[in-house]
mmCIF file with all atom_site columns, C-alpha atoms and ligand atoms in Angstrom:
data_model
loop_
_atom_site.group_PDB
_atom_site.id
_atom_site.type_symbol
_atom_site.label_atom_id
_atom_site.label_alt_id
_atom_site.label_comp_id
_atom_site.label_asym_id
_atom_site.label_entity_id
_atom_site.label_seq_id
_atom_site.pdbx_PDB_ins_code
_atom_site.Cartn_x
_atom_site.Cartn_y
_atom_site.Cartn_z
_atom_site.occupancy
_atom_site.B_iso_or_equiv
_atom_site.pdbx_formal_charge
_atom_site.auth_seq_id
_atom_site.auth_comp_id
_atom_site.auth_asym_id
_atom_site.auth_atom_id
_atom_site.pdbx_PDB_model_num
ATOM   1   C  CA  . MET O 1 1   ? 166.076 -76.968  82.451  1.00 44.00 ? 1   MET O CA  1
ATOM   2   C  CA  . SER O 1 2   ? 165.619 -79.457  85.223  1.00 53.00 ? 2   SER O CA  1
ATOM   3   C  CA  . GLY O 1 3   ? 162.967 -78.087  87.597  1.00 86.00 ? 3   GLY O CA  1
ATOM   4   C  CA  . ILE O 1 4   ? 159.547 -79.728  87.692  1.00 95.00 ? 4   ILE O CA  1
ATOM   5   C  CA  . TYR O 1 5   ? 158.064 -76.735  85.825  1.00 97.00 ? 5   TYR O CA  1
ATOM   6   C  CA  . GLY O 1 6   ? 160.051 -77.369  82.645  1.00 97.00 ? 6   GLY O CA  1
ATOM   7   C  CA  . LYS O 1 7   ? 160.849 -74.162  80.790  1.00 97.00 ? 7   LYS O CA  1
ATOM   8   C  CA  . TYR O 1 8   ? 158.783 -72.149  83.285  1.00 97.00 ? 8   TYR O CA  1
ATOM   9   C  CA  . ASN O 1 9   ? 159.854 -70.861  86.658  1.00 96.00 ? 9   ASN O CA  1
ATOM   10  C  CA  . SER O 1 10  ? 156.768 -71.574  88.679  1.00 96.00 ? 10  SER O CA  1
ATOM   11  C  CA  . TYR O 1 11  ? 153.375 -73.184  88.941  1.00 98.00 ? 11  TYR O CA  1
ATOM   12  C  CA  . GLU O 1 12  ? 151.823 -69.735  88.451  1.00 98.00 ? 12  GLU O CA  1
ATOM   13  C  CA  . GLU O 1 13  ? 153.477 -69.279  85.048  1.00 98.00 ? 13  GLU O CA  1
ATOM   14  C  CA  . LEU O 1 14  ? 152.212 -72.642  83.862  1.00 98.00 ? 14  LEU O CA  1
ATOM   15  C  CA  . TYR O 1 15  ? 148.783 -71.884  85.291  1.00 98.00 ? 15  TYR O CA  1
ATOM   16  C  CA  . GLU O 1 16  ? 148.592 -68.889  82.917  1.00 98.00 ? 16  GLU O CA  1
ATOM   17  C  CA  . GLU O 1 17  ? 149.683 -71.039  79.949  1.00 98.00 ? 17  GLU O CA  1
ATOM   18  C  CA  . VAL O 1 18  ? 147.076 -73.718  80.630  1.00 98.00 ? 18  VAL O CA  1
ATOM   19  C  CA  . LYS O 1 19  ? 144.413 -71.074  81.195  1.00 98.00 ? 19  LYS O CA  1
ATOM   20  C  CA  . LYS O 1 20  ? 145.125 -69.775  77.677  1.00 98.00 ? 20  LYS O CA  1
ATOM   21  C  CA  . LEU O 1 21  ? 144.848 -73.269  76.170  1.00 97.00 ? 21  LEU O CA  1
ATOM   22  C  CA  . GLU O 1 22  ? 141.567 -74.259  77.814  1.00 98.00 ? 22  GLU O CA  1
ATOM   23  C  CA  . LYS O 1 23  ? 138.059 -72.889  77.465  1.00 98.00 ? 23  LYS O CA  1
ATOM   24  C  CA  . GLU O 1 24  ? 136.572 -71.427  80.627  1.00 98.00 ? 24  GLU O CA  1
ATOM   25  C  CA  . LYS O 1 25  ? 134.445 -74.458  81.449  1.00 97.00 ? 25  LYS O CA  1
ATOM   26  C  CA  . ARG O 1 26  ? 137.384 -76.811  80.934  1.00 98.00 ? 26  ARG O CA  1
ATOM   27  C  CA  . PHE O 1 27  ? 139.646 -74.671  83.054  1.00 98.00 ? 27  PHE O CA  1
ATOM   28  C  CA  . ASN O 1 28  ? 137.121 -74.669  85.896  1.00 98.00 ? 28  ASN O CA  1
ATOM   29  C  CA  . HIS O 1 29  ? 137.116 -78.469  85.710  1.00 98.00 ? 29  HIS O CA  1
ATOM   30  C  CA  . THR O 1 30  ? 140.924 -78.399  85.800  1.00 98.00 ? 30  THR O CA  1
ATOM   31  C  CA  . LEU O 1 31  ? 140.870 -76.305  88.972  1.00 98.00 ? 31  LEU O CA  1
ATOM   32  C  CA  . GLY O 1 32  ? 138.439 -78.774  90.553  1.00 98.00 ? 32  GLY O CA  1
ATOM   33  C  CA  . VAL O 1 33  ? 140.815 -81.623  89.685  1.00 98.00 ? 33  VAL O CA  1
ATOM   34  C  CA  . VAL O 1 34  ? 143.738 -79.642  91.143  1.00 98.00 ? 34  VAL O CA  1
ATOM   35  C  CA  . SER O 1 35  ? 141.922 -79.205  94.467  1.00 98.00 ? 35  SER O CA  1
ATOM   36  C  CA  . VAL O 1 36  ? 141.042 -82.907  94.777  1.00 98.00 ? 36  VAL O CA  1
ATOM   37  C  CA  . ALA O 1 37  ? 144.541 -83.983  93.697  1.00 98.00 ? 37  ALA O CA  1
ATOM   38  C  CA  . GLU O 1 38  ? 146.064 -81.796  96.429  1.00 98.00 ? 38  GLU O CA  1
ATOM   39  C  CA  . GLU O 1 39  ? 143.847 -83.394  99.062  1.00 98.00 ? 39  GLU O CA  1
ATOM   40  C  CA  . LEU O 1 40  ? 144.525 -86.936  97.882  1.00 98.00 ? 40  LEU O CA  1
ATOM   41  C  CA  . ALA O 1 41  ? 148.277 -86.228  97.766  1.00 98.00 ? 41  ALA O CA  1
ATOM   42  C  CA  . LYS O 1 42  ? 148.261 -84.989  101.377 1.00 98.00 ? 42  LYS O CA  1
ATOM   43  C  CA  . LEU O 1 43  ? 146.299 -88.001  102.565 1.00 98.00 ? 43  LEU O CA  1
ATOM   44  C  CA  . ASN O 1 44  ? 148.772 -90.332  100.861 1.00 98.00 ? 44  ASN O CA  1
ATOM   45  C  CA  . ASN O 1 45  ? 151.975 -88.508  101.835 1.00 98.00 ? 45  ASN O CA  1
ATOM   46  C  CA  . TYR O 1 46  ? 152.598 -87.768  98.189  1.00 98.00 ? 46  TYR O CA  1
ATOM   47  C  CA  . ASP O 1 47  ? 154.430 -84.661  96.908  1.00 98.00 ? 47  ASP O CA  1
ATOM   48  C  CA  . VAL O 1 48  ? 151.650 -82.042  96.755  1.00 98.00 ? 48  VAL O CA  1
ATOM   49  C  CA  . SER O 1 49  ? 153.419 -79.764  94.218  1.00 97.00 ? 49  SER O CA  1
ATOM   50  C  CA  . LYS O 1 50  ? 153.799 -82.646  91.821  1.00 98.00 ? 50  LYS O CA  1
ATOM   51  C  CA  . ALA O 1 51  ? 150.180 -83.786  92.179  1.00 98.00 ? 51  ALA O CA  1
ATOM   52  C  CA  . ARG O 1 52  ? 148.972 -80.205  91.701  1.00 98.00 ? 52  ARG O CA  1
ATOM   53  C  CA  . LEU O 1 53  ? 151.100 -79.806  88.584  1.00 98.00 ? 53  LEU O CA  1
ATOM   54  C  CA  . ALA O 1 54  ? 149.943 -83.087  86.996  1.00 98.00 ? 54  ALA O CA  1
ATOM   55  C  CA  . ALA O 1 55  ? 146.323 -82.112  87.705  1.00 98.00 ? 55  ALA O CA  1
ATOM   56  C  CA  . LEU O 1 56  ? 146.810 -78.676  86.154  1.00 98.00 ? 56  LEU O CA  1
ATOM   57  C  CA  . LEU O 1 57  ? 148.192 -80.277  82.999  1.00 98.00 ? 57  LEU O CA  1
ATOM   58  C  CA  . HIS O 1 58  ? 145.935 -83.319  82.662  1.00 98.00 ? 58  HIS O CA  1
ATOM   59  C  CA  . ASP O 1 59  ? 143.500 -81.819  80.100  1.00 98.00 ? 59  ASP O CA  1
ATOM   60  C  CA  . CYS O 1 60  ? 145.845 -79.203  78.583  1.00 98.00 ? 60  CYS O CA  1
ATOM   61  C  CA  . CYS O 1 61  ? 145.194 -80.413  75.010  1.00 97.00 ? 61  CYS O CA  1
ATOM   62  C  CA  . LYS O 1 62  ? 141.493 -81.129  75.343  1.00 97.00 ? 62  LYS O CA  1
ATOM   63  C  CA  . ASN O 1 63  ? 140.491 -77.848  73.684  1.00 96.00 ? 63  ASN O CA  1
ATOM   64  C  CA  . LEU O 1 64  ? 143.119 -77.767  70.919  1.00 95.00 ? 64  LEU O CA  1
ATOM   65  C  CA  . SER O 1 65  ? 141.502 -77.447  67.503  1.00 94.00 ? 65  SER O CA  1
ATOM   66  C  CA  . ASP O 1 66  ? 141.629 -80.514  65.250  1.00 93.00 ? 66  ASP O CA  1
ATOM   67  C  CA  . GLU O 1 67  ? 144.142 -78.729  62.990  1.00 95.00 ? 67  GLU O CA  1
ATOM   68  C  CA  . ASP O 1 68  ? 146.427 -77.867  65.889  1.00 95.00 ? 68  ASP O CA  1
ATOM   69  C  CA  . LYS O 1 69  ? 146.191 -81.415  67.185  1.00 94.00 ? 69  LYS O CA  1
ATOM   70  C  CA  . ASP O 1 70  ? 147.026 -82.898  63.781  1.00 94.00 ? 70  ASP O CA  1
ATOM   71  C  CA  . GLU O 1 71  ? 149.909 -80.525  63.311  1.00 96.00 ? 71  GLU O CA  1
ATOM   72  C  CA  . PHE O 1 72  ? 151.337 -81.357  66.723  1.00 96.00 ? 72  PHE O CA  1
ATOM   73  C  CA  . ILE O 1 73  ? 150.953 -85.122  66.186  1.00 95.00 ? 73  ILE O CA  1
ATOM   74  C  CA  . LYS O 1 74  ? 152.733 -84.888  62.829  1.00 96.00 ? 74  LYS O CA  1
ATOM   75  C  CA  . LYS O 1 75  ? 155.498 -82.611  64.032  1.00 96.00 ? 75  LYS O CA  1
ATOM   76  C  CA  . TYR O 1 76  ? 156.522 -84.995  66.813  1.00 96.00 ? 76  TYR O CA  1
ATOM   77  C  CA  . ASN O 1 77  ? 155.555 -88.183  65.049  1.00 95.00 ? 77  ASN O CA  1
ATOM   78  C  CA  . ILE O 1 78  ? 153.200 -89.313  67.801  1.00 95.00 ? 78  ILE O CA  1
ATOM   79  C  CA  . ASP O 1 79  ? 151.684 -92.744  67.332  1.00 94.00 ? 79  ASP O CA  1
ATOM   80  C  CA  . LEU O 1 80  ? 148.081 -92.966  68.544  1.00 93.00 ? 80  LEU O CA  1
ATOM   81  C  CA  . SER O 1 81  ? 147.179 -96.107  66.601  1.00 90.00 ? 81  SER O CA  1
ATOM   82  C  CA  . ARG O 1 82  ? 146.735 -98.202  69.752  1.00 87.00 ? 82  ARG O CA  1
ATOM   83  C  CA  . PHE O 1 83  ? 143.697 -96.070  70.631  1.00 88.00 ? 83  PHE O CA  1
ATOM   84  C  CA  . GLY O 1 84  ? 141.924 -96.982  67.397  1.00 83.00 ? 84  GLY O CA  1
ATOM   85  C  CA  . ASN O 1 85  ? 138.944 -94.719  66.861  1.00 82.00 ? 85  ASN O CA  1
ATOM   86  C  CA  . VAL O 1 86  ? 138.277 -94.048  70.541  1.00 84.00 ? 86  VAL O CA  1
ATOM   87  C  CA  . ASP O 1 87  ? 138.853 -90.329  70.031  1.00 85.00 ? 87  ASP O CA  1
ATOM   88  C  CA  . GLN O 1 88  ? 137.700 -89.099  73.419  1.00 87.00 ? 88  GLN O CA  1
ATOM   89  C  CA  . ILE O 1 89  ? 140.736 -90.591  75.184  1.00 91.00 ? 89  ILE O CA  1
ATOM   90  C  CA  . LYS O 1 90  ? 143.408 -89.270  72.805  1.00 94.00 ? 90  LYS O CA  1
ATOM   91  C  CA  . HIS O 1 91  ? 143.728 -85.901  74.566  1.00 96.00 ? 91  HIS O CA  1
ATOM   92  C  CA  . GLY O 1 92  ? 145.521 -87.739  77.405  1.00 97.00 ? 92  GLY O CA  1
ATOM   93  C  CA  . PRO O 1 93  ? 148.455 -89.002  75.327  1.00 97.00 ? 93  PRO O CA  1
ATOM   94  C  CA  . ILE O 1 94  ? 148.540 -85.812  73.260  1.00 97.00 ? 94  ILE O CA  1
ATOM   95  C  CA  . GLY O 1 95  ? 148.661 -83.746  76.468  1.00 98.00 ? 95  GLY O CA  1
ATOM   96  C  CA  . ALA O 1 96  ? 151.494 -85.906  77.830  1.00 98.00 ? 96  ALA O CA  1
ATOM   97  C  CA  . TYR O 1 97  ? 153.620 -85.219  74.736  1.00 98.00 ? 97  TYR O CA  1
ATOM   98  C  CA  . TYR O 1 98  ? 152.637 -81.571  74.839  1.00 98.00 ? 98  TYR O CA  1
ATOM   99  C  CA  . LEU O 1 99  ? 153.930 -81.124  78.361  1.00 98.00 ? 99  LEU O CA  1
ATOM   100 C  CA  . LYS O 1 100 ? 157.091 -82.973  77.372  1.00 98.00 ? 100 LYS O CA  1
ATOM   101 C  CA  . TYR O 1 101 ? 157.871 -81.202  74.088  1.00 97.00 ? 101 TYR O CA  1
ATOM   102 C  CA  . VAL O 1 102 ? 156.241 -77.786  74.469  1.00 97.00 ? 102 VAL O CA  1
ATOM   103 C  CA  . PHE O 1 103 ? 156.454 -77.137  78.224  1.00 98.00 ? 103 PHE O CA  1
ATOM   104 C  CA  . GLU O 1 104 ? 159.694 -79.176  78.454  1.00 98.00 ? 104 GLU O CA  1
ATOM   105 C  CA  . ILE O 1 105 ? 158.576 -80.991  81.588  1.00 98.00 ? 105 ILE O CA  1
ATOM   106 C  CA  . GLU O 1 106 ? 160.659 -84.120  81.899  1.00 96.00 ? 106 GLU O CA  1
ATOM   107 C  CA  . ASP O 1 107 ? 159.071 -85.922  84.837  1.00 97.00 ? 107 ASP O CA  1
ATOM   108 C  CA  . GLU O 1 108 ? 158.066 -89.402  83.729  1.00 98.00 ? 108 GLU O CA  1
ATOM   109 C  CA  . ASP O 1 109 ? 155.469 -89.937  86.452  1.00 98.00 ? 109 ASP O CA  1
ATOM   110 C  CA  . ILE O 1 110 ? 153.659 -86.718  85.453  1.00 98.00 ? 110 ILE O CA  1
ATOM   111 C  CA  . PHE O 1 111 ? 153.876 -87.790  81.796  1.00 98.00 ? 111 PHE O CA  1
ATOM   112 C  CA  . ASN O 1 112 ? 152.219 -91.130  82.588  1.00 98.00 ? 112 ASN O CA  1
ATOM   113 C  CA  . ALA O 1 113 ? 149.603 -89.621  84.896  1.00 98.00 ? 113 ALA O CA  1
ATOM   114 C  CA  . VAL O 1 114 ? 148.462 -87.346  82.053  1.00 98.00 ? 114 VAL O CA  1
ATOM   115 C  CA  . TYR O 1 115 ? 148.829 -90.036  79.370  1.00 98.00 ? 115 TYR O CA  1
ATOM   116 C  CA  . TYR O 1 116 ? 146.650 -92.574  81.189  1.00 97.00 ? 116 TYR O CA  1
ATOM   117 C  CA  . HIS O 1 117 ? 144.212 -90.253  82.968  1.00 97.00 ? 117 HIS O CA  1
ATOM   118 C  CA  . SER O 1 118 ? 141.153 -91.449  81.001  1.00 95.00 ? 118 SER O CA  1
ATOM   119 C  CA  . THR O 1 119 ? 141.919 -95.158  80.749  1.00 95.00 ? 119 THR O CA  1
ATOM   120 C  CA  . GLY O 1 120 ? 144.173 -96.022  83.646  1.00 97.00 ? 120 GLY O CA  1
ATOM   121 C  CA  . ARG O 1 121 ? 146.623 -98.866  83.077  1.00 97.00 ? 121 ARG O CA  1
ATOM   122 C  CA  . PRO O 1 122 ? 147.715 -101.961 84.962  1.00 97.00 ? 122 PRO O CA  1
ATOM   123 C  CA  . ASP O 1 123 ? 149.956 -101.321 87.985  1.00 97.00 ? 123 ASP O CA  1
ATOM   124 C  CA  . MET O 1 124 ? 149.450 -97.557  88.231  1.00 98.00 ? 124 MET O CA  1
ATOM   125 C  CA  . SER O 1 125 ? 151.751 -95.347  90.317  1.00 98.00 ? 125 SER O CA  1
ATOM   126 C  CA  . THR O 1 126 ? 150.379 -93.345  93.254  1.00 98.00 ? 126 THR O CA  1
ATOM   127 C  CA  . LEU O 1 127 ? 150.341 -90.190  91.110  1.00 98.00 ? 127 LEU O CA  1
ATOM   128 C  CA  . GLU O 1 128 ? 148.531 -91.960  88.263  1.00 98.00 ? 128 GLU O CA  1
ATOM   129 C  CA  . LYS O 1 129 ? 145.838 -93.114  90.710  1.00 98.00 ? 129 LYS O CA  1
ATOM   130 C  CA  . ILE O 1 130 ? 145.533 -89.630  92.237  1.00 98.00 ? 130 ILE O CA  1
ATOM   131 C  CA  . ILE O 1 131 ? 144.995 -87.966  88.848  1.00 98.00 ? 131 ILE O CA  1
ATOM   132 C  CA  . TYR O 1 132 ? 142.648 -90.678  87.572  1.00 98.00 ? 132 TYR O CA  1
ATOM   133 C  CA  . LEU O 1 133 ? 140.475 -90.313  90.683  1.00 98.00 ? 133 LEU O CA  1
ATOM   134 C  CA  . ALA O 1 134 ? 140.718 -86.527  90.978  1.00 98.00 ? 134 ALA O CA  1
ATOM   135 C  CA  . ASP O 1 135 ? 139.503 -86.244  87.373  1.00 98.00 ? 135 ASP O CA  1
ATOM   136 C  CA  . PHE O 1 136 ? 136.428 -88.232  88.306  1.00 96.00 ? 136 PHE O CA  1
ATOM   137 C  CA  . LEU O 1 137 ? 135.930 -86.514  91.666  1.00 97.00 ? 137 LEU O CA  1
ATOM   138 C  CA  . ASP O 1 138 ? 136.061 -82.887  90.437  1.00 97.00 ? 138 ASP O CA  1
ATOM   139 C  CA  . PRO O 1 139 ? 133.403 -81.338  92.704  1.00 95.00 ? 139 PRO O CA  1
ATOM   140 C  CA  . GLY O 1 140 ? 132.144 -79.177  89.815  1.00 94.00 ? 140 GLY O CA  1
ATOM   141 C  CA  . ARG O 1 141 ? 131.073 -82.123  87.649  1.00 92.00 ? 141 ARG O CA  1
ATOM   142 C  CA  . ASP O 1 142 ? 127.359 -82.583  87.030  1.00 90.00 ? 142 ASP O CA  1
ATOM   143 C  CA  . ARG O 1 143 ? 126.251 -85.613  89.078  1.00 90.00 ? 143 ARG O CA  1
ATOM   144 C  CA  . THR O 1 144 ? 122.566 -85.557  88.265  1.00 90.00 ? 144 THR O CA  1
ATOM   145 C  CA  . GLY O 1 145 ? 121.427 -89.141  88.764  1.00 87.00 ? 145 GLY O CA  1
ATOM   146 C  CA  . TYR O 1 146 ? 124.849 -90.262  90.033  1.00 86.00 ? 146 TYR O CA  1
ATOM   147 C  CA  . GLU O 1 147 ? 125.158 -88.498  93.408  1.00 91.00 ? 147 GLU O CA  1
ATOM   148 C  CA  . GLU O 1 148 ? 125.123 -91.705  95.402  1.00 91.00 ? 148 GLU O CA  1
ATOM   149 C  CA  . ASN O 1 149 ? 127.859 -93.285  93.325  1.00 91.00 ? 149 ASN O CA  1
ATOM   150 C  CA  . TYR O 1 150 ? 129.951 -90.155  93.528  1.00 94.00 ? 150 TYR O CA  1
ATOM   151 C  CA  . LEU O 1 151 ? 129.679 -89.950  97.311  1.00 96.00 ? 151 LEU O CA  1
ATOM   152 C  CA  . LYS O 1 152 ? 130.548 -93.630  97.672  1.00 96.00 ? 152 LYS O CA  1
ATOM   153 C  CA  . ILE O 1 153 ? 133.583 -93.319  95.402  1.00 97.00 ? 153 ILE O CA  1
ATOM   154 C  CA  . LYS O 1 154 ? 134.677 -90.128  97.134  1.00 97.00 ? 154 LYS O CA  1
ATOM   155 C  CA  . ASP O 1 155 ? 134.418 -91.771  100.527 1.00 98.00 ? 155 ASP O CA  1
ATOM   156 C  CA  . LEU O 1 156 ? 136.361 -94.835  99.377  1.00 98.00 ? 156 LEU O CA  1
ATOM   157 C  CA  . SER O 1 157 ? 139.036 -92.786  97.591  1.00 98.00 ? 157 SER O CA  1
ATOM   158 C  CA  . TYR O 1 158 ? 139.691 -90.514  100.551 1.00 98.00 ? 158 TYR O CA  1
ATOM   159 C  CA  . ASN O 1 159 ? 140.136 -93.592  102.763 1.00 98.00 ? 159 ASN O CA  1
ATOM   160 C  CA  . ASN O 1 160 ? 142.095 -95.768  100.370 1.00 97.00 ? 160 ASN O CA  1
ATOM   161 C  CA  . LEU O 1 161 ? 143.161 -94.977  96.800  1.00 97.00 ? 161 LEU O CA  1
ATOM   162 C  CA  . ASP O 1 162 ? 142.967 -98.593  95.643  1.00 97.00 ? 162 ASP O CA  1
ATOM   163 C  CA  . ASP O 1 163 ? 139.416 -99.066  96.883  1.00 97.00 ? 163 ASP O CA  1
ATOM   164 C  CA  . GLY O 1 164 ? 138.309 -95.852  95.181  1.00 98.00 ? 164 GLY O CA  1
ATOM   165 C  CA  . LEU O 1 165 ? 140.151 -96.833  92.033  1.00 98.00 ? 165 LEU O CA  1
ATOM   166 C  CA  . PHE O 1 166 ? 138.510 -100.244 91.852  1.00 97.00 ? 166 PHE O CA  1
ATOM   167 C  CA  . MET O 1 167 ? 134.985 -98.948  92.278  1.00 97.00 ? 167 MET O CA  1
ATOM   168 C  CA  . THR O 1 168 ? 135.616 -96.256  89.651  1.00 97.00 ? 168 THR O CA  1
ATOM   169 C  CA  . LEU O 1 169 ? 136.973 -98.837  87.196  1.00 97.00 ? 169 LEU O CA  1
ATOM   170 C  CA  . GLU O 1 170 ? 133.983 -101.095 87.805  1.00 96.00 ? 170 GLU O CA  1
ATOM   171 C  CA  . ARG O 1 171 ? 131.506 -98.268  87.271  1.00 94.00 ? 171 ARG O CA  1
ATOM   172 C  CA  . THR O 1 172 ? 133.338 -97.030  84.183  1.00 93.00 ? 172 THR O CA  1
ATOM   173 C  CA  . MET O 1 173 ? 133.462 -100.494 82.630  1.00 95.00 ? 173 MET O CA  1
ATOM   174 C  CA  . TYR O 1 174 ? 129.757 -100.974 83.314  1.00 94.00 ? 174 TYR O CA  1
ATOM   175 C  CA  . TYR O 1 175 ? 128.996 -97.653  81.643  1.00 92.00 ? 175 TYR O CA  1
ATOM   176 C  CA  . LEU O 1 176 ? 131.285 -98.263  78.644  1.00 92.00 ? 176 LEU O CA  1
ATOM   177 C  CA  . LYS O 1 177 ? 129.772 -101.714 78.022  1.00 94.00 ? 177 LYS O CA  1
ATOM   178 C  CA  . LEU O 1 178 ? 126.339 -100.145 78.093  1.00 94.00 ? 178 LEU O CA  1
ATOM   179 C  CA  . LYS O 1 179 ? 127.148 -97.229  75.784  1.00 91.00 ? 179 LYS O CA  1
ATOM   180 C  CA  . TRP O 1 180 ? 129.950 -98.370  73.463  1.00 89.00 ? 180 TRP O CA  1
ATOM   181 C  CA  . PRO O 1 181 ? 130.171 -102.165 73.785  1.00 89.00 ? 181 PRO O CA  1
ATOM   182 C  CA  . ASP O 1 182 ? 132.203 -102.505 70.572  1.00 87.00 ? 182 ASP O CA  1
ATOM   183 C  CA  . ASN O 1 183 ? 134.433 -99.536  71.076  1.00 87.00 ? 183 ASN O CA  1
ATOM   184 C  CA  . ILE O 1 184 ? 136.269 -99.966  74.382  1.00 91.00 ? 184 ILE O CA  1
ATOM   185 C  CA  . CYS O 1 185 ? 139.984 -99.314  74.249  1.00 90.00 ? 185 CYS O CA  1
ATOM   186 C  CA  . ASP O 1 186 ? 142.409 -102.077 75.310  1.00 91.00 ? 186 ASP O CA  1
ATOM   187 C  CA  . ASP O 1 187 ? 143.948 -99.922  78.037  1.00 93.00 ? 187 ASP O CA  1
ATOM   188 C  CA  . SER O 1 188 ? 140.565 -99.607  79.772  1.00 94.00 ? 188 SER O CA  1
ATOM   189 C  CA  . LYS O 1 189 ? 139.881 -103.353 79.510  1.00 95.00 ? 189 LYS O CA  1
ATOM   190 C  CA  . ASN O 1 190 ? 143.379 -104.330 80.645  1.00 96.00 ? 190 ASN O CA  1
ATOM   191 C  CA  . THR O 1 191 ? 143.263 -101.945 83.599  1.00 97.00 ? 191 THR O CA  1
ATOM   192 C  CA  . TYR O 1 192 ? 139.955 -103.312 84.812  1.00 97.00 ? 192 TYR O CA  1
ATOM   193 C  CA  . GLU O 1 193 ? 141.062 -106.956 84.389  1.00 97.00 ? 193 GLU O CA  1
ATOM   194 C  CA  . TYR O 1 194 ? 144.346 -106.298 86.162  1.00 98.00 ? 194 TYR O CA  1
ATOM   195 C  CA  . TYR O 1 195 ? 142.719 -104.719 89.220  1.00 97.00 ? 195 TYR O CA  1
ATOM   196 C  CA  . LYS O 1 196 ? 139.936 -107.290 89.305  1.00 97.00 ? 196 LYS O CA  1
ATOM   197 C  CA  . ASN O 1 197 ? 142.448 -110.123 89.366  1.00 97.00 ? 197 ASN O CA  1
ATOM   198 C  CA  . LEU O 1 198 ? 144.550 -108.336 91.953  1.00 95.00 ? 198 LEU O CA  1
ATOM   199 C  CA  . ARG O 1 199 ? 141.529 -107.990 94.221  1.00 93.00 ? 199 ARG O CA  1
ATOM   200 C  CA  . GLU O 1 200 ? 140.488 -111.605 93.777  1.00 93.00 ? 200 GLU O CA  1
ATOM   201 C  CA  . SER O 1 201 ? 143.960 -112.859 94.587  1.00 93.00 ? 201 SER O CA  1
ATOM   202 C  CA  . ASN O 1 202 ? 144.064 -110.657 97.721  1.00 86.00 ? 202 ASN O CA  1
ATOM   203 C  CA  . ASN O 1 203 ? 140.734 -111.915 99.060  1.00 78.00 ? 203 ASN O CA  1
HETATM 204 FE FE1 . LIG S 2 .   ? 140.523 -85.636  80.281  1.00 72.12 ? 1   LIG S FE1 1
HETATM 205 FE FE1 . LIG S 2 .   ? 139.634 -84.005  83.024  1.00 72.12 ? 2   LIG S FE1 1
#
């Protein structure tokens, strides 16, 4: 199979698969991410079908039971050691391998967009930035106490992906340092440092 939908024939078929894998609340979030990803793709002349597909898949393993996750990780020999005990970000890499091995989707950019959707990474592709931001900008997310930040980041992101990305990374790093100062994954730190340095050298 070589189409972007892997062993499926269409977006609609995959939509049904993901709907089965996710709880209702999670799936509603996914649909919010899909809608933002479509808008950001259009604004950046990026392939809308690809952005929509990556958004649909980004949390596909978030609701797998621990047993199913363990079984999948063992079966395909997936190494998650670089994430240490930061469990909340492991559904990204697991989801990336799931879309590769189970859905048979071979697109590398989609793989990376799903893999790094919680942490980002240095030198992200346009699709990686779109999914990272769309995940944050899901209009259904509870913003109690954060409305102002959300509107600022939304405004920046819709004007320029890199500006939106940098503010999101800054906010996220601030929040992580406050909540889990000793438990921040290297990918998150490296992403923030990379984009901070890039900005400083451009100013
Ligand atoms: Fe996620
Ligand atoms: Fe998400």
